[in-house]
Each structure stands twice: as C-alpha cells, then as structure tokens.
Tab-separated table of C-alpha atoms and ligand atoms in Angstrom:
chain	number	residue	atom	x	y	z
A	1	MET	CA	20.900	15.092	12.660
A	2	GLU	CA	18.709	18.048	11.785
A	3	LYS	CA	15.464	17.003	10.136
A	4	ILE	CA	15.073	17.556	6.397
A	5	LYS	CA	12.631	20.334	5.566
A	6	MET	CA	10.022	20.267	2.801
A	7	THR	CA	8.905	23.446	1.080
A	8	THR	CA	5.839	22.091	-0.751
A	9	PRO	CA	3.363	19.640	0.738
A	10	LEU	CA	3.001	16.144	-0.618
A	11	VAL	CA	-0.567	14.951	-1.119
A	12	GLU	CA	-0.980	12.017	1.264
A	13	MET	CA	-3.822	9.554	0.596
A	14	ASP	CA	-4.285	7.117	3.457
A	15	GLY	CA	-6.007	3.786	2.826
A	16	ASP	CA	-7.331	0.548	4.250
A	17	GLU	CA	-6.645	-2.638	6.217
A	18	MET	CA	-3.101	-4.020	6.510
A	19	THR	CA	-1.580	-1.374	4.288
A	20	ARG	CA	-3.081	1.309	6.560
A	21	ILE	CA	-1.290	-0.332	9.508
A	22	LEU	CA	1.985	-0.408	7.529
A	23	TRP	CA	1.430	3.219	6.443
A	24	LYS	CA	1.565	4.428	10.051
A	25	MET	CA	4.570	2.265	10.916
A	26	ILE	CA	6.454	3.591	7.880
A	27	LYS	CA	5.737	7.190	8.828
A	28	ASP	CA	6.661	6.669	12.486
A	29	GLU	CA	9.811	4.612	11.950
A	30	LEU	CA	11.212	5.648	8.589
A	31	LEU	CA	9.973	9.139	7.734
A	32	THR	CA	9.227	11.472	10.652
A	33	PRO	CA	12.489	10.723	12.508
A	34	PHE	CA	14.367	12.061	9.462
A	35	ILE	CA	12.029	14.552	7.763
A	36	GLU	CA	9.786	17.379	8.885
A	37	LEU	CA	7.090	15.673	6.905
A	38	ASN	CA	4.912	18.228	5.132
A	39	THR	CA	1.797	16.567	3.737
A	40	GLU	CA	-1.763	17.528	2.945
A	41	TYR	CA	-3.616	14.538	4.395
A	42	TYR	CA	-6.647	12.892	2.780
A	43	ASP	CA	-8.174	9.858	4.453
A	44	LEU	CA	-9.294	7.519	1.661
A	45	GLY	CA	-10.032	4.752	4.163
A	46	LEU	CA	-13.398	3.248	3.210
A	47	GLU	CA	-15.173	4.532	6.327
A	48	HIS	CA	-14.218	8.104	5.585
A	49	ARG	CA	-15.030	7.766	1.871
A	50	ASN	CA	-18.473	6.579	2.933
A	51	GLU	CA	-18.902	9.437	5.438
A	52	THR	CA	-17.986	12.036	2.811
A	53	ASP	CA	-19.989	10.407	-0.017
A	54	ASP	CA	-16.614	9.781	-1.656
A	55	LYS	CA	-15.940	13.546	-1.921
A	56	VAL	CA	-12.589	13.007	-0.221
A	57	THR	CA	-11.386	10.981	-3.222
A	58	PHE	CA	-12.245	13.795	-5.634
A	59	GLU	CA	-10.624	16.369	-3.330
A	60	SER	CA	-7.429	14.338	-3.102
A	61	ALA	CA	-7.223	14.140	-6.903
A	62	GLU	CA	-7.774	17.896	-7.202
A	63	ALA	CA	-5.026	18.456	-4.627
A	64	THR	CA	-2.717	16.318	-6.766
A	65	LYS	CA	-3.374	18.688	-9.657
A	66	LYS	CA	-2.590	21.628	-7.398
A	67	TYR	CA	0.677	20.346	-5.908
A	68	GLY	CA	1.783	17.847	-8.580
A	69	VAL	CA	2.833	14.886	-6.414
A	70	ALA	CA	0.823	12.413	-4.329
A	71	VAL	CA	1.486	9.200	-2.427
A	72	LYS	CA	-1.356	6.719	-1.982
A	73	CYS	CA	-1.956	3.760	0.313
A	74	ALA	CA	-3.872	0.761	-1.062
A	75	THR	CA	-7.642	1.095	-0.706
A	76	ILE	CA	-10.633	-1.230	-0.754
A	77	THR	CA	-12.712	-1.235	-3.925
A	78	PRO	CA	-16.137	-2.072	-2.517
A	79	ASN	CA	-18.070	-5.154	-3.649
A	80	ALA	CA	-21.222	-6.753	-2.221
A	81	ALA	CA	-19.363	-8.230	0.775
A	82	ARG	CA	-17.847	-4.832	1.648
A	83	MET	CA	-21.291	-3.193	1.491
A	84	THR	CA	-22.347	-5.252	4.506
A	85	GLU	CA	-18.963	-5.291	6.231
A	86	TYR	CA	-18.722	-1.477	6.243
A	87	ASN	CA	-22.463	-0.705	6.141
A	88	LEU	CA	-21.957	1.454	3.045
A	89	LYS	CA	-24.444	3.983	1.682
A	90	GLU	CA	-23.426	3.087	-1.865
A	91	MET	CA	-21.034	0.773	-3.670
A	92	TRP	CA	-18.439	3.535	-4.103
A	93	LYS	CA	-16.280	3.321	-7.197
A	94	SER	CA	-12.648	2.305	-7.164
A	95	PRO	CA	-10.621	5.293	-5.873
A	96	ASN	CA	-7.892	4.438	-8.360
A	97	GLY	CA	-10.403	4.619	-11.206
A	98	THR	CA	-11.737	7.968	-9.963
A	99	ILE	CA	-8.265	9.474	-9.549
A	100	ARG	CA	-7.101	8.131	-12.909
A	101	ALA	CA	-10.129	9.640	-14.647
A	102	ILE	CA	-9.559	13.070	-13.047
A	103	LEU	CA	-5.827	13.118	-13.801
A	104	ASP	CA	-6.335	11.473	-17.238
A	105	GLY	CA	-3.263	9.458	-16.374
A	106	THR	CA	-1.461	6.271	-17.295
A	107	VAL	CA	-0.266	3.712	-14.748
A	108	PHE	CA	3.377	2.612	-14.853
A	109	ARG	CA	4.289	-0.547	-12.926
A	110	ALA	CA	7.887	-1.362	-12.117
A	111	PRO	CA	9.455	-4.219	-10.151
A	112	ILE	CA	11.934	-3.527	-7.348
A	113	VAL	CA	14.973	-5.595	-8.225
A	114	VAL	CA	17.132	-7.048	-5.412
A	115	LYS	CA	19.848	-9.686	-5.310
A	116	GLY	CA	18.395	-12.900	-3.956
A	117	ILE	CA	15.006	-12.506	-5.635
A	118	GLU	CA	15.937	-13.577	-9.159
A	119	PRO	CA	13.569	-13.036	-12.107
A	120	CYS	CA	12.544	-16.232	-13.944
A	121	VAL	CA	14.012	-14.746	-17.109
A	122	ARG	CA	17.749	-15.076	-16.470
A	123	ASN	CA	18.900	-12.203	-18.682
A	124	TRP	CA	16.589	-9.607	-17.039
A	125	LYS	CA	19.038	-7.573	-14.956
A	126	LYS	CA	17.167	-4.268	-14.704
A	127	PRO	CA	13.487	-3.527	-14.119
A	128	ILE	CA	11.031	-3.491	-17.009
A	129	THR	CA	8.404	-0.817	-16.444
A	130	LEU	CA	5.065	-1.556	-18.027
A	131	ALA	CA	2.661	1.198	-19.125
A	132	ARG	CA	-0.871	0.157	-20.008
A	133	HIS	CA	-3.286	2.358	-21.927
A	134	ALA	CA	-6.389	2.363	-19.753
A	135	TYR	CA	-9.168	3.298	-22.179
A	136	GLY	CA	-11.192	1.542	-24.859
A	137	ASP	CA	-10.510	-1.268	-27.351
A	138	VAL	CA	-11.914	-4.637	-26.306
A	139	TYR	CA	-12.729	-3.288	-22.815
A	140	LYS	CA	-15.415	-0.995	-24.258
A	141	ALA	CA	-16.398	-3.181	-27.200
A	142	THR	CA	-19.902	-3.986	-28.401
A	143	GLU	CA	-20.443	-7.595	-29.378
A	144	MET	CA	-23.045	-9.581	-31.211
A	145	LYS	CA	-23.745	-13.195	-31.997
A	146	VAL	CA	-24.665	-13.602	-35.637
A	147	PRO	CA	-27.489	-16.144	-35.911
A	148	GLY	CA	-27.080	-16.995	-39.598
A	149	LYS	CA	-26.759	-15.791	-43.181
A	150	GLY	CA	-26.564	-12.014	-43.626
A	151	LYS	CA	-24.374	-8.933	-44.078
A	152	ALA	CA	-22.487	-7.105	-41.298
A	153	GLU	CA	-21.361	-3.489	-41.771
A	154	LEU	CA	-19.655	-0.757	-39.749
A	155	VAL	CA	-21.793	2.374	-39.907
A	156	PHE	CA	-20.760	5.829	-38.722
A	157	THR	CA	-23.445	8.527	-38.723
A	158	ASP	CA	-22.118	12.075	-38.403
A	159	GLU	CA	-23.899	14.994	-36.689
A	160	ASN	CA	-25.766	15.839	-39.940
A	161	GLY	CA	-26.981	12.306	-40.460
A	162	ASN	CA	-24.511	11.381	-43.222
A	163	GLU	CA	-23.519	7.729	-43.138
A	164	THR	CA	-20.174	6.098	-43.879
A	165	ARG	CA	-20.261	2.328	-44.318
A	166	GLU	CA	-17.651	-0.415	-44.454
A	167	LEU	CA	-18.476	-4.040	-45.114
A	168	ILE	CA	-17.291	-6.298	-42.289
A	169	HIS	CA	-18.394	-9.643	-43.683
A	170	GLU	CA	-21.024	-11.427	-45.770
A	171	PHE	CA	-22.031	-14.257	-43.446
A	172	ASP	CA	-22.992	-17.612	-44.981
A	173	GLY	CA	-23.836	-19.014	-41.583
A	174	PRO	CA	-23.678	-18.189	-37.854
A	175	GLY	CA	-20.726	-16.284	-36.421
A	176	ILE	CA	-19.669	-13.516	-34.059
A	177	LEU	CA	-19.049	-9.768	-34.330
A	178	GLN	CA	-17.262	-7.132	-32.280
A	179	GLY	CA	-17.038	-3.341	-32.573
A	180	GLN	CA	-14.180	-1.515	-30.845
A	181	HIS	CA	-13.334	2.144	-30.522
A	182	ASN	CA	-10.797	4.526	-29.103
A	183	LEU	CA	-10.392	8.311	-28.923
A	184	GLU	CA	-7.632	10.458	-30.352
A	185	SER	CA	-7.627	12.496	-27.157
A	186	SER	CA	-7.091	9.388	-25.036
A	187	ILE	CA	-4.305	8.062	-27.259
A	188	GLU	CA	-2.611	11.472	-27.150
A	189	SER	CA	-2.789	11.610	-23.339
A	190	PHE	CA	-1.371	8.094	-23.166
A	191	ALA	CA	1.497	9.057	-25.468
A	192	ARG	CA	2.330	12.215	-23.513
A	193	SER	CA	2.232	10.387	-20.175
A	194	CYS	CA	4.675	7.815	-21.578
A	195	PHE	CA	7.072	10.419	-22.968
A	196	GLU	CA	6.898	12.418	-19.713
A	197	TYR	CA	7.636	9.367	-17.591
A	198	ALA	CA	10.512	8.249	-19.833
A	199	LEU	CA	12.093	11.682	-19.398
A	200	SER	CA	11.409	11.718	-15.685
A	201	THR	CA	13.114	8.344	-15.138
A	202	LYS	CA	15.691	8.662	-17.959
A	203	GLN	CA	14.720	5.336	-19.495
A	204	ASP	CA	14.170	4.389	-23.134
A	205	LEU	CA	10.557	4.027	-24.244
A	206	TRP	CA	9.304	1.105	-26.337
A	207	PHE	CA	5.880	1.029	-27.955
A	208	ALA	CA	4.309	-1.657	-30.129
A	209	THR	CA	1.030	-2.356	-31.922
A	210	LYS	CA	-0.112	-4.532	-34.829
A	211	ASP	CA	-0.163	-1.713	-37.388
A	212	THR	CA	0.701	-3.960	-40.342
A	213	ILE	CA	-2.594	-5.807	-39.931
A	214	SER	CA	-4.691	-3.017	-38.407
A	215	LYS	CA	-3.901	-0.284	-40.917
A	216	LYS	CA	-6.297	2.332	-39.524
A	217	TYR	CA	-6.941	1.393	-35.887
A	218	ASP	CA	-3.508	0.379	-34.616
A	219	HIS	CA	-1.816	2.608	-37.164
A	220	THR	CA	-3.457	5.614	-35.498
A	221	PHE	CA	-1.720	4.686	-32.232
A	222	LYS	CA	1.609	4.429	-34.074
A	223	ASP	CA	1.074	7.755	-35.871
A	224	LYS	CA	-0.019	9.648	-32.753
A	225	PHE	CA	3.028	8.504	-30.813
A	226	HIS	CA	5.274	9.358	-33.761
A	227	ASP	CA	3.807	12.822	-34.329
A	228	ILE	CA	3.843	13.817	-30.657
A	229	PHE	CA	7.387	12.527	-30.295
A	230	GLU	CA	8.652	14.463	-33.334
A	231	ALA	CA	6.871	17.687	-32.364
A	232	GLU	CA	7.337	17.782	-28.603
A	233	TYR	CA	9.851	15.275	-27.277
A	234	LYS	CA	12.569	14.492	-29.832
A	235	GLU	CA	15.025	17.129	-28.599
A	236	LYS	CA	14.273	16.476	-24.931
A	237	PHE	CA	14.979	12.790	-25.472
A	238	GLU	CA	18.279	13.577	-27.215
A	239	GLN	CA	19.316	15.829	-24.355
A	240	ALA	CA	18.418	13.150	-21.821
A	241	GLY	CA	20.301	10.501	-23.827
A	242	ILE	CA	17.275	8.242	-24.190
A	243	THR	CA	15.449	6.852	-27.235
A	244	TYR	CA	11.909	6.174	-28.418
A	245	PHE	CA	11.623	2.828	-30.193
A	246	TYR	CA	8.579	1.591	-32.110
A	247	THR	CA	8.128	-1.962	-33.380
A	248	LEU	CA	5.456	-4.583	-34.021
A	249	ILE	CA	3.961	-6.213	-30.925
A	250	ASP	CA	5.245	-9.715	-31.745
A	251	ASP	CA	8.729	-8.352	-32.402
A	252	ALA	CA	8.534	-6.436	-29.103
A	253	VAL	CA	7.651	-9.590	-27.157
A	254	ALA	CA	10.609	-11.447	-28.666
A	255	ARG	CA	12.993	-8.571	-27.902
A	256	VAL	CA	11.700	-8.155	-24.331
A	257	MET	CA	12.461	-11.795	-23.551
A	258	LYS	CA	16.039	-11.422	-24.789
A	259	SER	CA	16.713	-7.987	-23.309
A	260	GLU	CA	18.362	-7.148	-20.015
A	261	GLY	CA	15.554	-4.754	-19.052
A	262	GLY	CA	15.920	-1.132	-18.029
A	263	TYR	CA	13.249	0.470	-20.250
A	264	ILE	CA	9.565	1.382	-20.296
A	265	TRP	CA	7.277	-0.800	-22.379
A	266	ALA	CA	4.100	1.003	-23.421
A	267	CYS	CA	1.230	-1.281	-24.395
A	268	LYS	CA	-2.267	-0.926	-25.762
A	269	ASN	CA	-4.993	-1.816	-23.268
A	270	TYR	CA	-5.224	-5.564	-23.926
A	271	ASP	CA	-1.497	-6.085	-24.475
A	272	GLY	CA	-0.858	-4.242	-21.210
A	273	ASP	CA	-3.364	-6.359	-19.295
A	274	VAL	CA	-1.687	-9.576	-20.415
A	275	MET	CA	1.932	-8.457	-20.449
A	276	SER	CA	1.864	-6.755	-17.049
A	277	ASP	CA	0.868	-10.043	-15.413
A	278	MET	CA	3.617	-11.840	-17.313
A	279	VAL	CA	6.291	-9.282	-16.435
A	280	SER	CA	5.296	-8.933	-12.780
A	281	SER	CA	5.060	-12.656	-12.096
A	282	ALA	CA	8.389	-13.250	-13.862
A	283	PHE	CA	10.030	-10.660	-11.596
A	284	GLY	CA	8.943	-12.568	-8.514
A	285	SER	CA	6.409	-10.906	-6.264
A	286	LEU	CA	3.478	-8.514	-6.299
A	287	ALA	CA	4.754	-7.239	-2.980
A	288	MET	CA	7.869	-5.947	-4.800
A	289	MET	CA	6.008	-4.009	-7.483
A	290	THR	CA	5.496	-0.253	-7.462
A	291	SER	CA	2.993	1.693	-9.416
A	292	VAL	CA	2.854	5.332	-10.453
A	293	LEU	CA	0.050	7.203	-12.159
A	294	VAL	CA	1.418	9.884	-14.507
A	295	SER	CA	-0.817	12.502	-16.095
A	296	PRO	CA	-0.028	14.025	-19.508
A	297	GLN	CA	0.604	17.331	-17.676
A	298	GLY	CA	3.232	15.636	-15.517
A	299	TYR	CA	1.343	15.106	-12.223
A	300	TYR	CA	2.475	12.025	-10.302
A	301	GLU	CA	0.700	9.696	-7.874
A	302	TYR	CA	2.799	6.892	-6.355
A	303	GLU	CA	1.530	3.691	-4.769
A	304	ALA	CA	2.169	-0.031	-4.271
A	305	ALA	CA	0.796	-2.327	-6.969
A	306	HIS	CA	-0.754	-4.745	-4.452
A	307	GLY	CA	-4.021	-4.383	-2.557
A	308	THR	CA	-4.820	-3.945	1.131
A	309	VAL	CA	-3.647	-7.503	2.028
A	310	GLN	CA	-6.977	-8.304	3.675
A	311	ARG	CA	-6.062	-11.817	4.894
A	312	HIS	CA	-3.104	-10.464	6.897
A	313	TYR	CA	-5.284	-7.687	8.336
A	314	TYR	CA	-7.757	-10.161	9.808
A	315	LYS	CA	-4.868	-12.054	11.399
A	316	HIS	CA	-3.629	-8.749	12.810
A	317	LEU	CA	-7.091	-7.971	14.223
A	318	ASN	CA	-7.092	-11.409	15.859
A	319	GLY	CA	-3.879	-10.495	17.629
A	320	GLU	CA	-1.824	-12.887	15.487
A	321	GLU	CA	1.606	-11.943	14.182
A	322	THR	CA	1.844	-10.864	10.538
A	323	SER	CA	4.784	-10.797	8.171
A	324	THR	CA	3.546	-8.357	5.546
A	325	ASN	CA	6.010	-6.927	3.057
A	326	SER	CA	6.105	-3.113	3.237
A	327	VAL	CA	8.692	-2.573	0.472
A	328	ALA	CA	6.296	-1.491	-2.296
A	329	THR	CA	4.577	0.958	0.063
A	330	ILE	CA	7.944	2.341	1.233
A	331	PHE	CA	8.973	2.768	-2.421
A	332	ALA	CA	5.725	4.643	-3.059
A	333	TRP	CA	6.875	7.122	-0.390
A	334	SER	CA	10.456	7.283	-1.676
A	335	GLY	CA	9.216	7.784	-5.241
A	336	ALA	CA	6.944	10.627	-4.184
A	337	LEU	CA	9.549	12.262	-1.923
A	338	ARG	CA	12.190	12.064	-4.676
A	339	LYS	CA	9.846	13.657	-7.218
A	340	ARG	CA	8.876	16.375	-4.705
A	341	GLY	CA	12.572	16.973	-4.031
A	342	GLU	CA	13.382	17.198	-7.748
A	343	LEU	CA	10.556	19.666	-8.412
A	344	ASP	CA	11.540	21.816	-5.425
A	345	GLY	CA	15.303	21.622	-5.983
A	346	ASN	CA	15.542	19.957	-2.570
A	347	GLY	CA	18.693	17.836	-2.835
A	348	GLU	CA	18.512	16.577	0.753
A	349	LEU	CA	15.062	15.160	0.131
A	350	VAL	CA	16.215	13.427	-3.064
A	351	THR	CA	19.164	11.910	-1.214
A	352	PHE	CA	16.868	10.772	1.583
A	353	ALA	CA	14.644	8.974	-0.945
A	354	ASP	CA	17.726	7.257	-2.423
A	355	ASN	CA	18.923	6.245	1.038
A	356	LEU	CA	15.528	4.897	2.065
A	357	GLU	CA	15.499	2.640	-0.996
A	358	LYS	CA	19.117	1.577	-0.402
A	359	ALA	CA	18.228	0.679	3.183
A	360	CYS	CA	15.325	-1.529	2.024
A	361	ILE	CA	17.470	-3.286	-0.542
A	362	SER	CA	20.431	-3.842	1.775
A	363	THR	CA	18.106	-5.222	4.467
A	364	ILE	CA	16.762	-7.875	2.098
A	365	GLU	CA	20.175	-8.582	0.578
A	366	SER	CA	21.563	-9.156	4.095
A	367	GLY	CA	19.010	-11.968	4.464
A	368	LYS	CA	16.404	-10.150	6.582
A	369	MET	CA	12.986	-10.265	4.939
A	370	THR	CA	9.296	-10.949	5.271
A	371	LYS	CA	7.784	-14.381	4.783
A	372	ASP	CA	6.614	-13.863	1.187
A	373	LEU	CA	10.210	-13.206	0.101
A	374	ALA	CA	11.731	-15.907	2.294
A	375	LEU	CA	9.647	-18.405	0.321
A	376	ILE	CA	11.175	-17.411	-3.018
A	377	THR	CA	14.664	-16.137	-2.191
A	378	SER	CA	17.874	-17.778	-3.355
A	379	ILE	CA	19.610	-16.505	-0.183
A	380	GLU	CA	20.284	-19.412	2.184
A	381	ASN	CA	18.751	-19.433	5.668
A	382	PRO	CA	16.983	-16.063	5.488
A	383	THR	CA	15.797	-14.436	8.709
A	384	VAL	CA	12.010	-14.107	8.573
A	385	LEU	CA	10.826	-10.957	10.328
A	386	ASN	CA	7.340	-9.824	11.255
A	387	SER	CA	5.801	-6.692	9.729
A	388	GLU	CA	7.179	-4.376	12.393
A	389	GLY	CA	10.515	-6.150	12.773
A	390	PHE	CA	11.237	-5.770	9.086
A	391	ILE	CA	10.572	-2.010	9.176
A	392	LYS	CA	12.791	-1.698	12.285
A	393	ALA	CA	15.583	-3.562	10.467
A	394	ILE	CA	15.302	-1.085	7.592
A	395	ARG	CA	15.456	1.760	10.129
A	396	GLU	CA	18.779	0.449	11.460
A	397	ASN	CA	20.250	0.374	7.965
A	398	LEU	CA	18.853	3.811	7.183
A	399	GLU	CA	20.405	5.298	10.321
A	400	GLN	CA	23.800	4.027	9.225
A	401	LEU	CA	23.479	6.146	6.079
A	402	TYR	CA	23.207	9.294	8.261
B	1	NAP	P1	-3.878	-8.128	-2.223
B	1	NAP	O1	-4.156	-7.185	-1.150
B	1	NAP	O2	-2.908	-7.671	-3.254
B	1	NAP	O3	-3.384	-9.495	-1.600
B	1	NAP	C1	-3.485	-10.751	-2.242
B	1	NAP	C2	-2.492	-11.726	-1.625
B	1	NAP	O4	-1.190	-11.456	-2.128
B	1	NAP	C3	-2.362	-11.601	-0.124
B	1	NAP	O5	-3.354	-12.348	0.541
B	1	NAP	C4	-0.961	-12.112	0.107
B	1	NAP	O6	-0.871	-13.523	-0.006
B	1	NAP	C5	-0.232	-11.541	-1.099
B	1	NAP	N1	0.303	-10.187	-0.855
B	1	NAP	C6	-0.065	-9.033	-1.465
B	1	NAP	N2	0.638	-8.005	-1.013
B	1	NAP	C7	1.472	-8.505	-0.064
B	1	NAP	C8	2.438	-7.917	0.790
B	1	NAP	N3	2.690	-6.604	0.763
B	1	NAP	N4	3.121	-8.723	1.648
B	1	NAP	C9	2.881	-10.048	1.679
B	1	NAP	N5	1.973	-10.646	0.893
B	1	NAP	C10	1.268	-9.893	0.030
B	1	NAP	O7	-5.215	-8.477	-3.019
B	1	NAP	P2	-6.681	-8.891	-2.466
B	1	NAP	O8	-6.547	-9.596	-1.146
B	1	NAP	O9	-7.282	-9.562	-3.626
B	1	NAP	O10	-7.424	-7.543	-2.253
B	1	NAP	C11	-7.649	-6.962	-0.978
B	1	NAP	C12	-8.277	-5.585	-1.174
B	1	NAP	O11	-7.363	-4.751	-1.869
B	1	NAP	C13	-9.559	-5.606	-1.995
B	1	NAP	O12	-10.586	-4.967	-1.264
B	1	NAP	C14	-9.227	-4.847	-3.265
B	1	NAP	O13	-10.298	-4.047	-3.664
B	1	NAP	C15	-8.057	-3.992	-2.841
B	1	NAP	N6	-7.088	-3.659	-3.921
B	1	NAP	C16	-6.627	-2.381	-3.935
B	1	NAP	C17	-5.668	-1.991	-4.848
B	1	NAP	C18	-5.175	-0.586	-4.822
B	1	NAP	O14	-5.581	0.212	-3.998
B	1	NAP	N7	-4.274	-0.223	-5.680
B	1	NAP	C19	-5.147	-2.929	-5.746
B	1	NAP	C20	-5.624	-4.242	-5.700
B	1	NAP	C21	-6.604	-4.593	-4.772
B	1	NAP	P3	-1.016	-14.516	1.272
B	1	NAP	O15	-2.353	-14.219	1.870
B	1	NAP	O16	-0.936	-15.865	0.616
B	1	NAP	O17	0.107	-14.252	2.214
B	2	MG	MG1	-5.129	-8.636	-15.804
C-alpha cells in the first residue's frame, strides 16, 4: 500500500519513562509503516526540559497554537526525588499545567469502551466524557479558623477604594471561614471549550451546578453557559443534532447513574475532581482512559490519562519483561491524527485513525491483552502479552484492514 500523506504537521511532544518506550514502539510498528508521518517534534523528556530550562515546553505549546493539533506522551512532574534522580537545575513545573495555562484549555477525559471490560455500572453502554473546570473555587480559596465570638464579612475594595460588604456570620463561638473566587474570563473559556468539544465529537453536553443554593456564585456559571450557548452555539448544536442540557448537580448525578452514557459531563472544579475519579474507576482502568485538552479557540492536545508508569520502566531497565498497556497512548495518536485529518480534509488519515482504534479494540476483544486488563476482563482464558507483543498483535489486525 502507498503510505498516507499528511499536509500539515502534527505537534509531537515526546515524554518520559515507560510511555517514552511505548511511544517509539507505536511509531515504529503502527504509524510509520502506514503514514508518511509529518510531525514537528518536541522532546518534553525531563532531561531535555532541564537542558532547555523548560523552554521546550513553552515552544511546544506555542506550536500547538500555530498548527492546532498536538499529541503528547506522559511526562514526569518533578518532585524532590526526581530532583536528585535527574540532577535537575530546578523543580520544573508540570508540563501539563504549563501547556494548559498557555492554551487556556479544559481537559476532557473519556474511557475507551471494549467488550470484555465491563463498567461497574451495568447500564453504561457508551463512554461518559468528563470535563473539569481547572481554575479557582476551593482550589484557590483563602481559609481562616475563627477563634471565638465576632463578626465575619466579605469585603470587596474597588480600584478607587470604595468598599462593598456582605455579612457572612455573627459568630457566638469558634468556627471556620473560607473565601472562594472565580473569574468570568475563566468560566467563559471553560464554557467555550465544552461547546467546541461537544460539536467536535457530536455528543450532547450536560452541565450542572448548585445554583438554587448559590444564587450568585454558581448562578454565574449557569448564566455564562446559557448566554454563550444562546449567542454562539445554539444553531451549530441544532445542525449537529446535539443538545445542551443544564440541571442541578444532585439531579445530574442521579441521571448519570441511570443513563447509558454517550455524552460530555461538564463539572465545576471540585465536582470534576471527585466525579472524574468515580467515572474512570467505574469504567475499569486508568490505562483505558484518554485525555484531550481543548482550548476555547479550538486547539487540541491529545494524550493518555495515565502517567509514565514508572514501576514498569524500572523493570524494563532491569531487563525484565513488562506488560504495559499502550491503548490510551495509541488512542492519543489516533485522536490527534483524526482531528488533523478532519481539519485538512484528509479522508485517508481519518480512516486510518478509525482503523487503528478498531484494531486495538478487536485485539482485546479477541482475548489478546496486557496484564492489567487480563486481571479485570470477563473474557475467559485471555492471552497475556508483553508490551511489544501486544503492539505487534494490534499491527496484525491493522494490516488486515488494508
Ligand atoms: P502512573 O504512571 O499512572 O502509574 C500508576 C500505576 O497504574 C502503575 O504503576 C500501574 O500499576 C498502573 N498503570 C498506569 N498506566 C498503566 C498502563 N498503561 N499499563 C499498565 N498499568 C498501568 O502513575 P505514577 O506511577 O503515580 O506516576 C509516574 C509518573 O507519571 C510521575 O512522575 C508523575 O508525575 C507522572 N504523571 C504524568 C501524567 C501526565 O503526563 N499526564 C499524569 C499522571 C502522572 P502496577 O504498577 O500495579 O502495574
Ligand atoms: Mg482527584
């Protein structure tokens, strides 16, 4: 077969440890034999971030703004142990945090659903994609312990020194206090990223807050989503045959449990923190979870939701066999290639992305899988493959589609 050509480069962000090993295997076995892979390569491996004083991370984010689509390998977020291990000049910030700040984006996490890895919730048939607002609320709150009797107030002082006050509570005895904030600009970016991603994936969008209790704070989230939807997205949603649905957070939780899935659930920061762990663990495995960062302008960065799988990497370095699941990393590539293909009108590339995903799914459904899945599958007598063997099995299935 003639290799598929790409007109626009994909921004490629390489990473660390076991996922860096998988990254190369995926390119060698599953991509370059089929595609004339056109990428602009950025090495976000910790050594190179350290050498470049982390400039490479900023450059890769800027390149994502230029070209629109990126694919990222998992990377180490340094801590004290990594400082010594890699002899770092500084405790560099999380690359994901840096990229998210530059793109002003929202992260969408979606499970990869296959037969044989059944979600705990029986009626969930399709993936539930979770979008978490990543700014403010309790994560940037100021707190105080109240020692005893006294009055607590919220005070806002404007640029001219004028004060607005609201009584919080007249304390009779000791207690606790917390001040939260958010920004209209951040809520608006969150809303636009959600609407963009719903359109891009043709899925309904759900959003929920506690606006009945929080009549100014949460209500602002509700209003912003409503206003942006009415002004910018209503017609586009109608054309795409999808809906925007707002409800109260407790009602949303009840409906999610009874639904069959197949929609995007947008959550405020705290709700998203809690609910994403619930949804992902109910779907089975972190190794089967993809993640995409979507900016309000419609730039996309695809990756796996898991980390660099450090424990497996040390086994690999010791010459021991590993059975690391590459599915989420492969789906990061297929997601990015599909989006690139859609933007460039490159049908062959879109079909390739579909086929690559089909090949992964049919491999697992035929009983060939890595150890993490073998432990939880309902398929009897699965064949456990090592990291490389699993990718080679996918290659065989992919070749049959060409
Ligand atoms: P991790 O890499 O997600 O792995 C945690 C454990 O989950 C593994 O030890 C393994 O369990 C299992 N696991 C995760 N992915 C797997 C896969 N693909 N196949 C099979 N098993 C898998 O998290 P971590 O070990 O806590 O973090 C390692 C490094 O990743 C850290 O330096 C952290 O900063 C970084 N990290 C990066 C990102 C990112 O770039 N997006 C996200 C999270 C963490 P068993 O060992 O029991 O087999
Ligand atoms: Mg959490």
